[in-house]
Amino acid sequence: MINAKKYIRDSYIPGWINASNEGGENGFFIKEGRDLKNVLDRIHVPNDLVYFPEENLPHGYMDNVGKESHADEAFNRMMSFINQHI
């Protein structure tokens, strides 16, 4: 597995980060997502971490865009981020 945060130094492209809550607050996806966000925040790179802690959303929940409100919200945030930074 490639761990991008290990290779980020003083600059990086804007980052949209999506994390399921599979595994709870200490699950792999949110732990890695928060770590990456912290690195990007430290070097002042625009980023957005999308995470719904109150829900039971498995890895791949965004496959349900158009069928599930959290997937729709995450998709809309992703598109907004892209439109703003790309």
Short mmCIF file of N, CA and C in Angstrom, two decimals:
data_model
loop_
_atom_site.label_atom_id
_atom_site.label_comp_id
_atom_site.label_asym_id
_atom_site.label_seq_id
_atom_site.Cartn_x
_atom_site.Cartn_y
_atom_site.Cartn_z
N MET A 1 0.83 -1.16 0.00
CA MET A 1 0.00 0.00 0.00
C MET A 1 0.88 1.24 0.00
N ILE A 2 0.54 2.20 -0.82
CA ILE A 2 1.26 3.47 -0.86
C ILE A 2 0.64 4.41 0.17
N ASN A 3 1.46 5.02 0.97
CA ASN A 3 1.01 5.94 1.99
C ASN A 3 1.49 7.33 1.60
N ALA A 4 0.64 8.09 0.93
CA ALA A 4 1.03 9.38 0.36
C ALA A 4 1.56 10.35 1.41
N LYS A 5 0.98 10.34 2.61
CA LYS A 5 1.38 11.34 3.61
C LYS A 5 2.86 11.24 3.98
N LYS A 6 3.46 10.08 3.79
CA LYS A 6 4.88 9.92 4.08
C LYS A 6 5.75 10.70 3.10
N TYR A 7 5.23 11.03 1.93
CA TYR A 7 6.02 11.64 0.88
C TYR A 7 5.70 13.12 0.66
N ILE A 8 4.76 13.65 1.40
CA ILE A 8 4.38 15.06 1.26
C ILE A 8 5.35 15.90 2.07
N ARG A 9 5.94 16.89 1.43
CA ARG A 9 6.92 17.74 2.11
C ARG A 9 6.36 19.16 2.28
N ASP A 10 6.65 20.04 1.37
CA ASP A 10 6.26 21.44 1.54
C ASP A 10 5.20 21.91 0.55
N SER A 11 4.78 21.06 -0.34
CA SER A 11 3.72 21.44 -1.27
C SER A 11 3.01 20.17 -1.75
N TYR A 12 1.79 20.37 -2.17
CA TYR A 12 0.99 19.24 -2.66
C TYR A 12 -0.24 19.81 -3.34
N ILE A 13 -0.86 19.01 -4.16
CA ILE A 13 -2.08 19.44 -4.83
C ILE A 13 -3.24 19.45 -3.82
N PRO A 14 -4.29 20.25 -4.06
CA PRO A 14 -5.46 20.21 -3.17
C PRO A 14 -5.99 18.79 -3.06
N GLY A 15 -6.46 18.45 -1.86
CA GLY A 15 -6.87 17.08 -1.62
C GLY A 15 -8.29 16.94 -1.09
N TRP A 16 -9.11 16.20 -1.80
CA TRP A 16 -10.44 15.84 -1.33
C TRP A 16 -10.33 14.44 -0.74
N ILE A 17 -10.70 14.30 0.52
CA ILE A 17 -10.50 13.05 1.25
C ILE A 17 -11.87 12.52 1.68
N ASN A 18 -12.15 11.29 1.37
CA ASN A 18 -13.41 10.67 1.74
C ASN A 18 -13.12 9.45 2.61
N ALA A 19 -13.81 9.37 3.75
CA ALA A 19 -13.57 8.24 4.65
C ALA A 19 -14.88 7.62 5.09
N SER A 20 -14.99 6.32 4.94
CA SER A 20 -16.13 5.62 5.52
C SER A 20 -15.86 5.50 7.02
N ASN A 21 -16.85 5.09 7.76
CA ASN A 21 -16.60 4.89 9.19
C ASN A 21 -16.56 3.40 9.53
N GLU A 22 -16.23 2.62 8.54
CA GLU A 22 -16.04 1.19 8.78
C GLU A 22 -14.92 1.01 9.81
N GLY A 23 -15.21 0.31 10.86
CA GLY A 23 -14.22 0.12 11.92
C GLY A 23 -14.32 1.15 13.02
N GLY A 24 -15.28 2.07 12.93
CA GLY A 24 -15.48 3.07 13.98
C GLY A 24 -14.45 4.18 13.94
N GLU A 25 -14.38 4.92 15.03
CA GLU A 25 -13.48 6.08 15.12
C GLU A 25 -12.01 5.71 14.96
N ASN A 26 -11.65 4.48 15.22
CA ASN A 26 -10.26 4.06 15.07
C ASN A 26 -10.07 3.18 13.84
N GLY A 27 -11.07 3.19 12.95
CA GLY A 27 -10.98 2.39 11.73
C GLY A 27 -9.91 2.92 10.79
N PHE A 28 -9.47 2.07 9.91
CA PHE A 28 -8.38 2.41 8.98
C PHE A 28 -8.70 3.66 8.16
N PHE A 29 -9.90 3.73 7.58
CA PHE A 29 -10.19 4.80 6.63
C PHE A 29 -10.21 6.18 7.29
N ILE A 30 -10.86 6.30 8.44
CA ILE A 30 -10.90 7.62 9.08
C ILE A 30 -9.56 7.96 9.71
N LYS A 31 -8.86 6.98 10.24
CA LYS A 31 -7.55 7.26 10.82
C LYS A 31 -6.60 7.79 9.74
N GLU A 32 -6.54 7.12 8.62
CA GLU A 32 -5.67 7.56 7.53
C GLU A 32 -6.13 8.90 6.95
N GLY A 33 -7.45 9.07 6.83
CA GLY A 33 -7.99 10.32 6.33
C GLY A 33 -7.63 11.50 7.20
N ARG A 34 -7.77 11.33 8.50
CA ARG A 34 -7.42 12.41 9.44
C ARG A 34 -5.92 12.70 9.41
N ASP A 35 -5.11 11.65 9.33
CA ASP A 35 -3.66 11.85 9.25
C ASP A 35 -3.29 12.65 8.00
N LEU A 36 -3.87 12.29 6.87
CA LEU A 36 -3.59 13.02 5.63
C LEU A 36 -4.06 14.46 5.74
N LYS A 37 -5.25 14.68 6.27
CA LYS A 37 -5.75 16.04 6.45
C LYS A 37 -4.81 16.86 7.32
N ASN A 38 -4.30 16.27 8.39
CA ASN A 38 -3.37 16.99 9.27
C ASN A 38 -2.10 17.41 8.54
N VAL A 39 -1.57 16.53 7.71
CA VAL A 39 -0.37 16.86 6.93
C VAL A 39 -0.69 18.02 5.98
N LEU A 40 -1.80 17.94 5.27
CA LEU A 40 -2.16 19.00 4.32
C LEU A 40 -2.45 20.32 5.02
N ASP A 41 -3.12 20.27 6.17
CA ASP A 41 -3.37 21.49 6.94
C ASP A 41 -2.05 22.13 7.38
N ARG A 42 -1.11 21.31 7.81
CA ARG A 42 0.16 21.82 8.31
C ARG A 42 0.92 22.60 7.24
N ILE A 43 0.80 22.19 5.98
CA ILE A 43 1.51 22.90 4.90
C ILE A 43 0.57 23.80 4.11
N HIS A 44 -0.61 24.05 4.66
CA HIS A 44 -1.59 25.01 4.11
C HIS A 44 -2.07 24.65 2.71
N VAL A 45 -2.35 23.37 2.52
CA VAL A 45 -2.90 22.90 1.25
C VAL A 45 -4.42 22.77 1.41
N PRO A 46 -5.20 23.36 0.50
CA PRO A 46 -6.66 23.21 0.59
C PRO A 46 -7.07 21.74 0.57
N ASN A 47 -7.98 21.39 1.47
CA ASN A 47 -8.45 20.01 1.53
C ASN A 47 -9.82 19.97 2.18
N ASP A 48 -10.51 18.87 1.96
CA ASP A 48 -11.81 18.65 2.56
C ASP A 48 -11.90 17.18 2.93
N LEU A 49 -12.14 16.91 4.20
CA LEU A 49 -12.34 15.54 4.68
C LEU A 49 -13.83 15.32 4.87
N VAL A 50 -14.39 14.38 4.12
CA VAL A 50 -15.80 14.04 4.22
C VAL A 50 -15.91 12.77 5.06
N TYR A 51 -16.68 12.88 6.12
CA TYR A 51 -16.82 11.77 7.06
C TYR A 51 -18.14 11.95 7.81
N PHE A 52 -18.89 10.89 7.96
CA PHE A 52 -20.17 10.93 8.65
C PHE A 52 -20.10 9.99 9.86
N PRO A 53 -19.59 10.48 11.00
CA PRO A 53 -19.37 9.60 12.15
C PRO A 53 -20.64 8.99 12.74
N GLU A 54 -21.76 9.65 12.55
CA GLU A 54 -23.00 9.19 13.16
C GLU A 54 -23.68 8.07 12.37
N GLU A 55 -23.16 7.76 11.20
CA GLU A 55 -23.79 6.77 10.34
C GLU A 55 -22.96 5.50 10.25
N ASN A 56 -23.58 4.43 9.78
CA ASN A 56 -22.90 3.17 9.55
C ASN A 56 -22.69 3.03 8.05
N LEU A 57 -21.63 3.65 7.55
CA LEU A 57 -21.37 3.67 6.11
C LEU A 57 -20.13 2.83 5.80
N PRO A 58 -20.30 1.78 5.04
CA PRO A 58 -19.15 0.92 4.72
C PRO A 58 -18.26 1.54 3.66
N HIS A 59 -17.08 0.99 3.52
CA HIS A 59 -16.19 1.36 2.43
C HIS A 59 -16.96 1.19 1.12
N GLY A 60 -16.90 2.19 0.25
CA GLY A 60 -17.61 2.13 -1.02
C GLY A 60 -19.02 2.67 -0.96
N TYR A 61 -19.38 3.34 0.14
CA TYR A 61 -20.75 3.84 0.27
C TYR A 61 -21.12 4.81 -0.84
N MET A 62 -20.14 5.47 -1.45
CA MET A 62 -20.45 6.42 -2.53
C MET A 62 -20.95 5.73 -3.80
N ASP A 63 -20.88 4.43 -3.86
CA ASP A 63 -21.46 3.71 -4.99
C ASP A 63 -22.97 3.89 -5.04
N ASN A 64 -23.53 4.39 -3.95
CA ASN A 64 -24.99 4.55 -3.86
C ASN A 64 -25.46 5.97 -4.15
N VAL A 65 -24.68 6.73 -4.90
CA VAL A 65 -25.11 8.07 -5.30
C VAL A 65 -26.44 7.95 -6.02
N GLY A 66 -27.37 8.82 -5.65
CA GLY A 66 -28.70 8.77 -6.23
C GLY A 66 -29.66 7.88 -5.46
N LYS A 67 -29.11 7.10 -4.52
CA LYS A 67 -29.94 6.19 -3.73
C LYS A 67 -29.80 6.42 -2.23
N GLU A 68 -28.75 7.09 -1.81
CA GLU A 68 -28.47 7.25 -0.39
C GLU A 68 -28.01 8.68 -0.13
N SER A 69 -28.62 9.36 0.84
CA SER A 69 -28.38 10.80 1.04
C SER A 69 -26.93 11.13 1.39
N HIS A 70 -26.23 10.29 2.15
CA HIS A 70 -24.84 10.58 2.50
C HIS A 70 -23.93 10.45 1.28
N ALA A 71 -24.23 9.48 0.44
CA ALA A 71 -23.47 9.34 -0.81
C ALA A 71 -23.70 10.57 -1.69
N ASP A 72 -24.94 11.05 -1.74
CA ASP A 72 -25.24 12.26 -2.52
C ASP A 72 -24.50 13.47 -1.97
N GLU A 73 -24.52 13.62 -0.65
CA GLU A 73 -23.82 14.76 -0.03
C GLU A 73 -22.32 14.70 -0.31
N ALA A 74 -21.73 13.52 -0.15
CA ALA A 74 -20.29 13.37 -0.41
C ALA A 74 -19.98 13.69 -1.87
N PHE A 75 -20.81 13.21 -2.78
CA PHE A 75 -20.59 13.49 -4.21
C PHE A 75 -20.68 14.99 -4.47
N ASN A 76 -21.67 15.65 -3.90
CA ASN A 76 -21.83 17.09 -4.11
C ASN A 76 -20.66 17.87 -3.54
N ARG A 77 -20.16 17.45 -2.39
CA ARG A 77 -18.97 18.11 -1.82
C ARG A 77 -17.75 17.87 -2.70
N MET A 78 -17.62 16.68 -3.24
CA MET A 78 -16.51 16.39 -4.14
C MET A 78 -16.56 17.28 -5.38
N MET A 79 -17.73 17.39 -5.98
CA MET A 79 -17.87 18.21 -7.18
C MET A 79 -17.62 19.68 -6.88
N SER A 80 -18.08 20.15 -5.74
CA SER A 80 -17.82 21.53 -5.33
C SER A 80 -16.33 21.76 -5.14
N PHE A 81 -15.65 20.82 -4.51
CA PHE A 81 -14.21 20.93 -4.29
C PHE A 81 -13.47 20.96 -5.63
N ILE A 82 -13.85 20.08 -6.53
CA ILE A 82 -13.22 20.06 -7.85
C ILE A 82 -13.43 21.39 -8.57
N ASN A 83 -14.65 21.87 -8.55
CA ASN A 83 -14.94 23.15 -9.22
C ASN A 83 -14.17 24.32 -8.61
N GLN A 84 -13.91 24.26 -7.33
CA GLN A 84 -13.20 25.34 -6.67
C GLN A 84 -11.70 25.26 -6.86
N HIS A 85 -11.12 24.06 -6.93
CA HIS A 85 -9.67 23.92 -6.89
C HIS A 85 -9.01 23.37 -8.15
N ILE A 86 -9.79 22.87 -9.06
CA ILE A 86 -9.18 22.26 -10.25
C ILE A 86 -9.44 23.14 -11.47
#
